Tab-separated table of C-alpha atoms in Angstrom:
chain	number	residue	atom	x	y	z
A	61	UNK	CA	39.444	102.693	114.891
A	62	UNK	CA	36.275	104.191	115.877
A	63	UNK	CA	33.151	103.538	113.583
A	64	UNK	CA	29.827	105.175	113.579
A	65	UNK	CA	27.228	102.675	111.364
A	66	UNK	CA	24.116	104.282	110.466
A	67	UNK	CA	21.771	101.051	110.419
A	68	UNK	CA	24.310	98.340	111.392
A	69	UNK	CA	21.119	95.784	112.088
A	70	UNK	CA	20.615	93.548	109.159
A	71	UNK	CA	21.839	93.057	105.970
A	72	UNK	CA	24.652	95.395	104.420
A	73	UNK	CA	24.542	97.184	107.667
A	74	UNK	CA	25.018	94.462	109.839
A	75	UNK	CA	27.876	92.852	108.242
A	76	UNK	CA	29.745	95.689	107.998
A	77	UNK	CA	28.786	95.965	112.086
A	78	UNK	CA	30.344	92.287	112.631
A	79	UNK	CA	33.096	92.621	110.346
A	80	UNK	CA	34.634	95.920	111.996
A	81	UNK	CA	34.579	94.501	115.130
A	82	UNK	CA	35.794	91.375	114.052
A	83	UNK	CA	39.150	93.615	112.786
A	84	UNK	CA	39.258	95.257	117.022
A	85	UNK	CA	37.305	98.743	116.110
A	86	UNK	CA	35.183	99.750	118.184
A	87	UNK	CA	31.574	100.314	116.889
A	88	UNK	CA	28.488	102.511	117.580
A	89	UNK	CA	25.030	101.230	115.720
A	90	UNK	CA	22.270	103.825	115.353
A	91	UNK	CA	18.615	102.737	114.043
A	92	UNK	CA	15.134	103.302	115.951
A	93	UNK	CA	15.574	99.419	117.173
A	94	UNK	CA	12.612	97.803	115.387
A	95	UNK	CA	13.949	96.211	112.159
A	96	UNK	CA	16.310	93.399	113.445
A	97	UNK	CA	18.890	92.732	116.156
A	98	UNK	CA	21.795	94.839	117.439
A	99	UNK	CA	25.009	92.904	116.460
A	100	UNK	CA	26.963	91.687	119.688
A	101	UNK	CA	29.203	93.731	120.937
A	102	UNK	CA	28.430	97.000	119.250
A	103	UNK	CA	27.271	100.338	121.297
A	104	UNK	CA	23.606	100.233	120.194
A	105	UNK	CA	22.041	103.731	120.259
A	106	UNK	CA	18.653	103.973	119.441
A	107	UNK	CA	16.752	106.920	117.692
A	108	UNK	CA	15.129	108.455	115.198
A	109	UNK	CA	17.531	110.113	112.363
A	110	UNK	CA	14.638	112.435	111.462
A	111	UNK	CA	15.038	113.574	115.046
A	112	UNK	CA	17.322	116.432	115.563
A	113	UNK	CA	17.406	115.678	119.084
A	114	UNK	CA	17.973	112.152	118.266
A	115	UNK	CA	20.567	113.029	116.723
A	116	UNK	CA	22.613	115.455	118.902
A	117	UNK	CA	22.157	112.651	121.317
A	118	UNK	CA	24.242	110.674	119.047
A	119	UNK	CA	26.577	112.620	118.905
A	120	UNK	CA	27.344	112.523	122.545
A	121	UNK	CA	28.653	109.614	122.110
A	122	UNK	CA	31.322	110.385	119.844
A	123	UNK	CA	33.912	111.337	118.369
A	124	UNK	CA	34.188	108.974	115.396
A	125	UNK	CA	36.930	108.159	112.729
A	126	UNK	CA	34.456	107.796	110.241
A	127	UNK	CA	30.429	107.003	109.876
A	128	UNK	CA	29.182	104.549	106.983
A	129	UNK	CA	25.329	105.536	105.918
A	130	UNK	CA	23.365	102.438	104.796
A	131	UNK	CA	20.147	103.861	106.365
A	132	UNK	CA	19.112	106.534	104.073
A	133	UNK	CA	17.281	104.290	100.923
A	134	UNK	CA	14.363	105.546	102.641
A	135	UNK	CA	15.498	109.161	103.343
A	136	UNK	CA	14.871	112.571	101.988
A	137	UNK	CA	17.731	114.693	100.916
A	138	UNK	CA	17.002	117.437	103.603
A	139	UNK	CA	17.533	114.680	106.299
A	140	UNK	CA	20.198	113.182	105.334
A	141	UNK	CA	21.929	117.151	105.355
A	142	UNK	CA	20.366	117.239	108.501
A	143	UNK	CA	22.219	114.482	110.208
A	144	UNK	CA	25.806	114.994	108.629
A	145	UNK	CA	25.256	118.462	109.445
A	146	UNK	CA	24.818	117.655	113.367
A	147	UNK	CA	27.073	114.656	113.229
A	148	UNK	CA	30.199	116.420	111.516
A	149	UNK	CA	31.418	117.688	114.554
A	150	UNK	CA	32.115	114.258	115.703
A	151	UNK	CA	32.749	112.289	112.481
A	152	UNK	CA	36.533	112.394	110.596
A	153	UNK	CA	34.687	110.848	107.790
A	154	UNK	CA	31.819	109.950	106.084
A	155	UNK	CA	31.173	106.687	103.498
A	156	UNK	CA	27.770	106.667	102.215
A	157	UNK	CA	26.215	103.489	100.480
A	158	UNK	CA	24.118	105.534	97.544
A	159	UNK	CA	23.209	103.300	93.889
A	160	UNK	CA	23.616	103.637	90.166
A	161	UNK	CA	20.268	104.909	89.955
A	162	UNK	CA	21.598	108.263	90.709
A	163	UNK	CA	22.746	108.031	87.037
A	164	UNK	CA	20.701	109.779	84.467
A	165	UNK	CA	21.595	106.981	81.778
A	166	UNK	CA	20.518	104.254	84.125
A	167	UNK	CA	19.444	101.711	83.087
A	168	UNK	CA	19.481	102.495	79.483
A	169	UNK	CA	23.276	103.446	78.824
A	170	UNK	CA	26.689	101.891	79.913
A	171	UNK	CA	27.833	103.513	83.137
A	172	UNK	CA	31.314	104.501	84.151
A	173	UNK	CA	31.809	106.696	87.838
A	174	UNK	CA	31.897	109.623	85.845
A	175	UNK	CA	28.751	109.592	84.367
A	176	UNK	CA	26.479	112.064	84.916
A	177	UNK	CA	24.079	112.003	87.631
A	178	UNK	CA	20.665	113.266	88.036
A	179	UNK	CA	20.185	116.819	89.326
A	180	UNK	CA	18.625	117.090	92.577
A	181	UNK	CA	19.152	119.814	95.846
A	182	UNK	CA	20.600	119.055	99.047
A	183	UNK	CA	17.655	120.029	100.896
A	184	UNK	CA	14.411	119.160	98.996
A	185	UNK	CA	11.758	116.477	100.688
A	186	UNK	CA	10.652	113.775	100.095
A	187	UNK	CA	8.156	115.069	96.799
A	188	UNK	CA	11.092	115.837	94.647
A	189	UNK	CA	11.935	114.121	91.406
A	190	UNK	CA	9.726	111.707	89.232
A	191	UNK	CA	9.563	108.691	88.038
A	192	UNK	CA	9.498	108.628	83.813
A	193	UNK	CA	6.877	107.064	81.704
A	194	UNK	CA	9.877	103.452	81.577
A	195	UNK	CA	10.285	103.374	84.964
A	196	UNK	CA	13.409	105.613	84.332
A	197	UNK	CA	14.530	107.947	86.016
A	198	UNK	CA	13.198	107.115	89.418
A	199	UNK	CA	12.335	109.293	92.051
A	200	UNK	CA	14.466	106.977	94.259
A	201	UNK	CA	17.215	107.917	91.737
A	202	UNK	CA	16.745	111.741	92.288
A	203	UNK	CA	16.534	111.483	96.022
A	204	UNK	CA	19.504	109.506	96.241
A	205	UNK	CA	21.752	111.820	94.183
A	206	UNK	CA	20.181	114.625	96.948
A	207	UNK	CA	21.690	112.521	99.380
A	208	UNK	CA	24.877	112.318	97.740
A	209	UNK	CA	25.040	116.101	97.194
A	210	UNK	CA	24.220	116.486	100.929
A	211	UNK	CA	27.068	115.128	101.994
A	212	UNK	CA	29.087	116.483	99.982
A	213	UNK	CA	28.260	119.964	101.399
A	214	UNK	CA	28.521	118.716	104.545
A	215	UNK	CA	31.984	116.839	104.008
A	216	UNK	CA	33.527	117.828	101.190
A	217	UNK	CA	36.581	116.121	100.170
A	218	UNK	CA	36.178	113.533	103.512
A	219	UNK	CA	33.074	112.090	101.949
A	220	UNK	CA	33.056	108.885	99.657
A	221	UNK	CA	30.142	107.280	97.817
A	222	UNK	CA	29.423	103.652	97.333
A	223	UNK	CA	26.748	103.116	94.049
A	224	UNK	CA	26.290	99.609	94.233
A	225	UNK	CA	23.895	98.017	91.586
A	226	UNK	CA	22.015	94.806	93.069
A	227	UNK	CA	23.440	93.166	96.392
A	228	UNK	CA	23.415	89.535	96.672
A	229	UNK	CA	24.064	87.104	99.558
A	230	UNK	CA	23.180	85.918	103.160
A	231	UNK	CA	20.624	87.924	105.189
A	232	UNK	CA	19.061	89.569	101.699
A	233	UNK	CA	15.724	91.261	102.315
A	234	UNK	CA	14.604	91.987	99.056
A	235	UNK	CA	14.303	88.394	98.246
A	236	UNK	CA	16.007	88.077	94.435
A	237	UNK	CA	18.014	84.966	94.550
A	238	UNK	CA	15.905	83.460	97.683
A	239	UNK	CA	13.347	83.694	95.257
A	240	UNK	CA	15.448	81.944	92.387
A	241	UNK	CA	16.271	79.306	95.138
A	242	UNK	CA	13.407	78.406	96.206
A	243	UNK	CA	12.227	78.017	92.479
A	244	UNK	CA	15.032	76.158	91.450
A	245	UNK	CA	14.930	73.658	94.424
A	246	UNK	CA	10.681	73.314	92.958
A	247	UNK	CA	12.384	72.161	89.761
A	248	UNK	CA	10.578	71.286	86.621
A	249	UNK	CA	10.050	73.489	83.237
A	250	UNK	CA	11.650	76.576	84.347
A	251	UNK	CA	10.812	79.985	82.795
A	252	UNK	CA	14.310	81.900	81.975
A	253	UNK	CA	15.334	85.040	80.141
A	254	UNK	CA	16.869	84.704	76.832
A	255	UNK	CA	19.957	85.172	76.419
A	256	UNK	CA	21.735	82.051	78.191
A	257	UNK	CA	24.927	83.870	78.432
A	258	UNK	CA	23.744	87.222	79.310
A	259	UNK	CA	26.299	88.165	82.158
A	260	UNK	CA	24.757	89.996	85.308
A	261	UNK	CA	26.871	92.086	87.738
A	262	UNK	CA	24.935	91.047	91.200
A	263	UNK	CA	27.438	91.827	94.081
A	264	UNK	CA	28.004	89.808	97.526
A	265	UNK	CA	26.898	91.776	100.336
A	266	UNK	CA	30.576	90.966	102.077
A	267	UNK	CA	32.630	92.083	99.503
A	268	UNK	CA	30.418	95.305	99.948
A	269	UNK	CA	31.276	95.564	103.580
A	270	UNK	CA	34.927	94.850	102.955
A	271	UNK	CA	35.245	97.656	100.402
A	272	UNK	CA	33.137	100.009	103.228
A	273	UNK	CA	35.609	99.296	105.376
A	274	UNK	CA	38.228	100.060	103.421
A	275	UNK	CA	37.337	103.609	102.543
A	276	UNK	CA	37.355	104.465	105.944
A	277	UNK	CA	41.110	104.507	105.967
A	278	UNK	CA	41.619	105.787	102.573
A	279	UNK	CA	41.858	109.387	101.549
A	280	UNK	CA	40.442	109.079	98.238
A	281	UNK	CA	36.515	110.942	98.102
A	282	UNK	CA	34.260	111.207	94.989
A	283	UNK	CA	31.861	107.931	93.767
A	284	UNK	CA	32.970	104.335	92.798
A	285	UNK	CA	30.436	101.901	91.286
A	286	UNK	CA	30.354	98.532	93.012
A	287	UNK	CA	29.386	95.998	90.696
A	288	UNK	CA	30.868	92.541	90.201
A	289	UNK	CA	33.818	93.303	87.548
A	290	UNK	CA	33.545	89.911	85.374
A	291	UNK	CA	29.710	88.598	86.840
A	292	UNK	CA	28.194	85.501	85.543
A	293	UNK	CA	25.796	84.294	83.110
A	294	UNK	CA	22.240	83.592	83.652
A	295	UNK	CA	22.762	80.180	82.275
A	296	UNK	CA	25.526	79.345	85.101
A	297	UNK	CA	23.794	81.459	87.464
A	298	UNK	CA	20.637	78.909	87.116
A	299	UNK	CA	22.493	76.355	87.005
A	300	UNK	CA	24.344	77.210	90.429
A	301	UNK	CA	20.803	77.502	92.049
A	302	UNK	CA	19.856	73.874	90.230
A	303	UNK	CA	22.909	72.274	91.833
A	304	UNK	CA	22.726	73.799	95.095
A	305	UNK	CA	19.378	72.961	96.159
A	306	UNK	CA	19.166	70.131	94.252
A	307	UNK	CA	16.716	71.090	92.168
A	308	UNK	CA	15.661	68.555	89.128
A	309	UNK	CA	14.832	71.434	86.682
A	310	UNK	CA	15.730	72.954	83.429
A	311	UNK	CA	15.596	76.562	82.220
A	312	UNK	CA	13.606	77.201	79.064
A	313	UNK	CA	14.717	80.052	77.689
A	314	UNK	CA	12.564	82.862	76.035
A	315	UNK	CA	12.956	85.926	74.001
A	316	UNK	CA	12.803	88.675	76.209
A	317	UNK	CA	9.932	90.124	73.642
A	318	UNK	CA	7.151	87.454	74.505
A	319	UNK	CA	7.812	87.840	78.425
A	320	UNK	CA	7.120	91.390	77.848
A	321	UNK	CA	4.369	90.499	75.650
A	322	UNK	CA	3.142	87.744	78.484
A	323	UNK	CA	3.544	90.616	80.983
A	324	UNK	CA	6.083	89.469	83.064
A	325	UNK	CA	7.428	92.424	85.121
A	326	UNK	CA	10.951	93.207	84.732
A	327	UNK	CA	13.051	93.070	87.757
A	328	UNK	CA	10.126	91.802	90.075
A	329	UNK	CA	8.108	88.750	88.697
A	330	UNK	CA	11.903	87.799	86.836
A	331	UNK	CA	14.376	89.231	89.549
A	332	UNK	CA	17.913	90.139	87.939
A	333	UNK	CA	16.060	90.298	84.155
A	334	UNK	CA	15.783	93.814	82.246
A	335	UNK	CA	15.826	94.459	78.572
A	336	UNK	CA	17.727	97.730	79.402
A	337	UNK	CA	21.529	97.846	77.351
A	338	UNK	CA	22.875	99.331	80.734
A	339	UNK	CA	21.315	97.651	83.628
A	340	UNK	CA	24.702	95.016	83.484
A	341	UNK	CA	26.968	97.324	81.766
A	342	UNK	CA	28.243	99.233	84.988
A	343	UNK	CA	32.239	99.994	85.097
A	344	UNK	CA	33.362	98.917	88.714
A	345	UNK	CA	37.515	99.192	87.328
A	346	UNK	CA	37.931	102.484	89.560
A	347	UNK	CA	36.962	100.426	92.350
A	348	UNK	CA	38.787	97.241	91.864
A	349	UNK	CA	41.883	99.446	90.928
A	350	UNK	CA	40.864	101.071	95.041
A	351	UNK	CA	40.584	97.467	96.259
A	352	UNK	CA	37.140	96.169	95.528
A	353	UNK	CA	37.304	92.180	95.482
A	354	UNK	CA	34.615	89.690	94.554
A	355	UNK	CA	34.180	86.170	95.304
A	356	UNK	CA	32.444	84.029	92.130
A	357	UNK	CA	28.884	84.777	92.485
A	358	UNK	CA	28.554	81.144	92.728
A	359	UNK	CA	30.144	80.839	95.950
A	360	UNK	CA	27.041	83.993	97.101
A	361	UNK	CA	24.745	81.522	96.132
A	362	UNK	CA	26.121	78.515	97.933
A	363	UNK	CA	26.309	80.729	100.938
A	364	UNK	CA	23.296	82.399	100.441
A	365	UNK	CA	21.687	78.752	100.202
A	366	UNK	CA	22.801	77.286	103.306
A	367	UNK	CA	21.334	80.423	105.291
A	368	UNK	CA	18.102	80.616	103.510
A	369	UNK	CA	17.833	77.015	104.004
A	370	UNK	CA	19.244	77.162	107.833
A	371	UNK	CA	17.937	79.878	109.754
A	372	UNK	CA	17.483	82.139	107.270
A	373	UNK	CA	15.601	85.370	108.753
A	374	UNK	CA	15.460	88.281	106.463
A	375	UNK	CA	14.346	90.811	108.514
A	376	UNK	CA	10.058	91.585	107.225
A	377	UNK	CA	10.529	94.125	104.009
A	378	UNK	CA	7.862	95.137	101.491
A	379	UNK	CA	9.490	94.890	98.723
A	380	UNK	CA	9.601	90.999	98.990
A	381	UNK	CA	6.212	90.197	98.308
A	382	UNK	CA	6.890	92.119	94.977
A	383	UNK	CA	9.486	89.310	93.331
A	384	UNK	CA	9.007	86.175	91.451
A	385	UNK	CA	6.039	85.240	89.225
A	386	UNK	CA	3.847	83.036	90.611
A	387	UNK	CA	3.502	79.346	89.379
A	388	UNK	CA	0.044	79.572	87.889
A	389	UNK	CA	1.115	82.573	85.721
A	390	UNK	CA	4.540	81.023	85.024
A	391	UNK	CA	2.775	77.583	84.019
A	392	UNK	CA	0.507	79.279	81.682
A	393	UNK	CA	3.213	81.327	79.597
A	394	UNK	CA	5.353	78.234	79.491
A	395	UNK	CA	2.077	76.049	78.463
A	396	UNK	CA	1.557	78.841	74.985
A	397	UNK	CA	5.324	78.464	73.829
């Protein structure tokens, strides 16, 4: 098998890299070579996907049974159409890692992979979309569903879309449950969102690249949502981070209406805690039913752990700096309850 990976350096993209050639294929990496390390053993091409020339150098070096996209988060519609466009001479198939903020109900409804997502055009830039007064929908949401609907014009029935929700696990760059961690291992009174046994859907990054991989054979297209199918609870999930690092802490648990009221920031200063009724209420059962299969998250965090707390490298992302509430602020909310 022949594998194109758009990205294939760190994270979602490099895993997939490592565990395709782990199973013989034969893999080609494409990124401008400045965010992390080609994997060993791949064909590294560098270049810019913006580049049309870039690209049709790319494509020299094909033909390809499929390509997997994880390189487009950052990516207007029009250029994603621009490189399946060139590269679908060369490419069987295309898998492309999109999100469930393509949804227009996220995060406020229950999600299934037919719900219906945002409206955007195959070729606008990078200005199109908006962000709504409650931080939904995003702008991110709208370009990604561009993306989606580029490929599809591109690929038709030979393109397949993977909308996961949040990834988890080693080599993380956004810095959620590092962040959690590192707080946990800090111990003490620490500040928690009510409800205990609110189950989150975080997904390991591995069981990501597994399912990639497996859509590369398969001739089902259309969108699957990749969320863990039973989760865990914030309570265990804590308590997971508690035992692993050894932490000598305790959650305190707070109604989700005085952290807003304190000002905590949803999803940042508390990473994995939203008030939203849909943000953990994402249907992955078309995707198990294809072969989607999750470890416990507490095993992600255990692994996740011994990297972070190894050689753990995330590759330098600025959306890092934005998560966990700092001690003084956390201190002072916990000091008023």
């Amino acid at each position: 098998m022949r594998l194109l990976v758009m990205g294939g350096t760190w994270f979602l993209g490099k895993h997939i890299a490592e565990s395709a050639l782990a199973q013989g294929w034969v893999v080609t990496t494409f990124n401008r070579g400045v965010s992390g390390r080609d994997v060993n053993g791949v064909e590294a091409v560098h270049g810019d996907r913006t580049s049309r020339s870039d690209l049709k150098r790319l494509a020299g070096h094909g033909p390809w049974d499929a390509a997997i996209d994880t390189s487009s988060s950052d990516l207007a519609p029009r250029d994603v159409l621009a490189a399946a466009t060139v590269l679908h001479p060369v490419v069987r198939r295309w898998v492309h890692i999109s999100t469930v903020s393509v949804y227009r109900g996220w995060p406020h409804q229950p999600l299934t992979d037919h719900s219906p997502i945002l409206d955007c055009p195959p070729d606008a830039d990078e200005s199109y979309g908006y962000t709504g007064a409650d931080g939904s929908p995003t702008q991110y949401g709208f370009q990604k569903a561009g993306g989606e609907r580029a490929v599809t014009e591109v690929f038709g029935d030979a393109a397949v879309f993977l909308r996961p929700g949040v990834i988890l696990g080693p080599g993380e760059y956004v810095g959620r449950l590092p962040w959690w961690l590192e707080r946990a291992k800090r111990g003490g009174r620490i500040l928690a969102p009510a409800p205990a046994g609110q189950r989150i859907q975080p997904v390991d990054v591995r069981d990501v690249a597994r399912f990639a991989l497996a859509q590369v054979s398969s001739s089902e297209s259309g969108g699957y949502n990749v969320t863990h199918p039973y989760g865990i609870t914030f309570s265990a999930f804590l308590e997971a981070c508690l035992g692993e690092t050894g932490g000598a802490g305790a959650p305190v648990w707070v109604d989700p209406a005085v952290l807003v009221e304190q000002g905590v920031k949803q999803w940042t200063e508390m990473p994995l805690w939203r008030t939203h009724a849909g943000v953990w209420a994402v249907d992955s059962s078309a995707a198990v039913a294809a072969g989607l299969e999750c470890r416990p998250i507490a095993d992600t965090i255990r692994d996740t752990w011994r990297w972070w707390a190894g050689d753990g490298r995330p590759v330098s992302h600025p959306r890092w700096a934005d998560h966990g509430i700092t001690p003084e602020k956390e201190a002072k909310i916990l000091a008023s309850l």
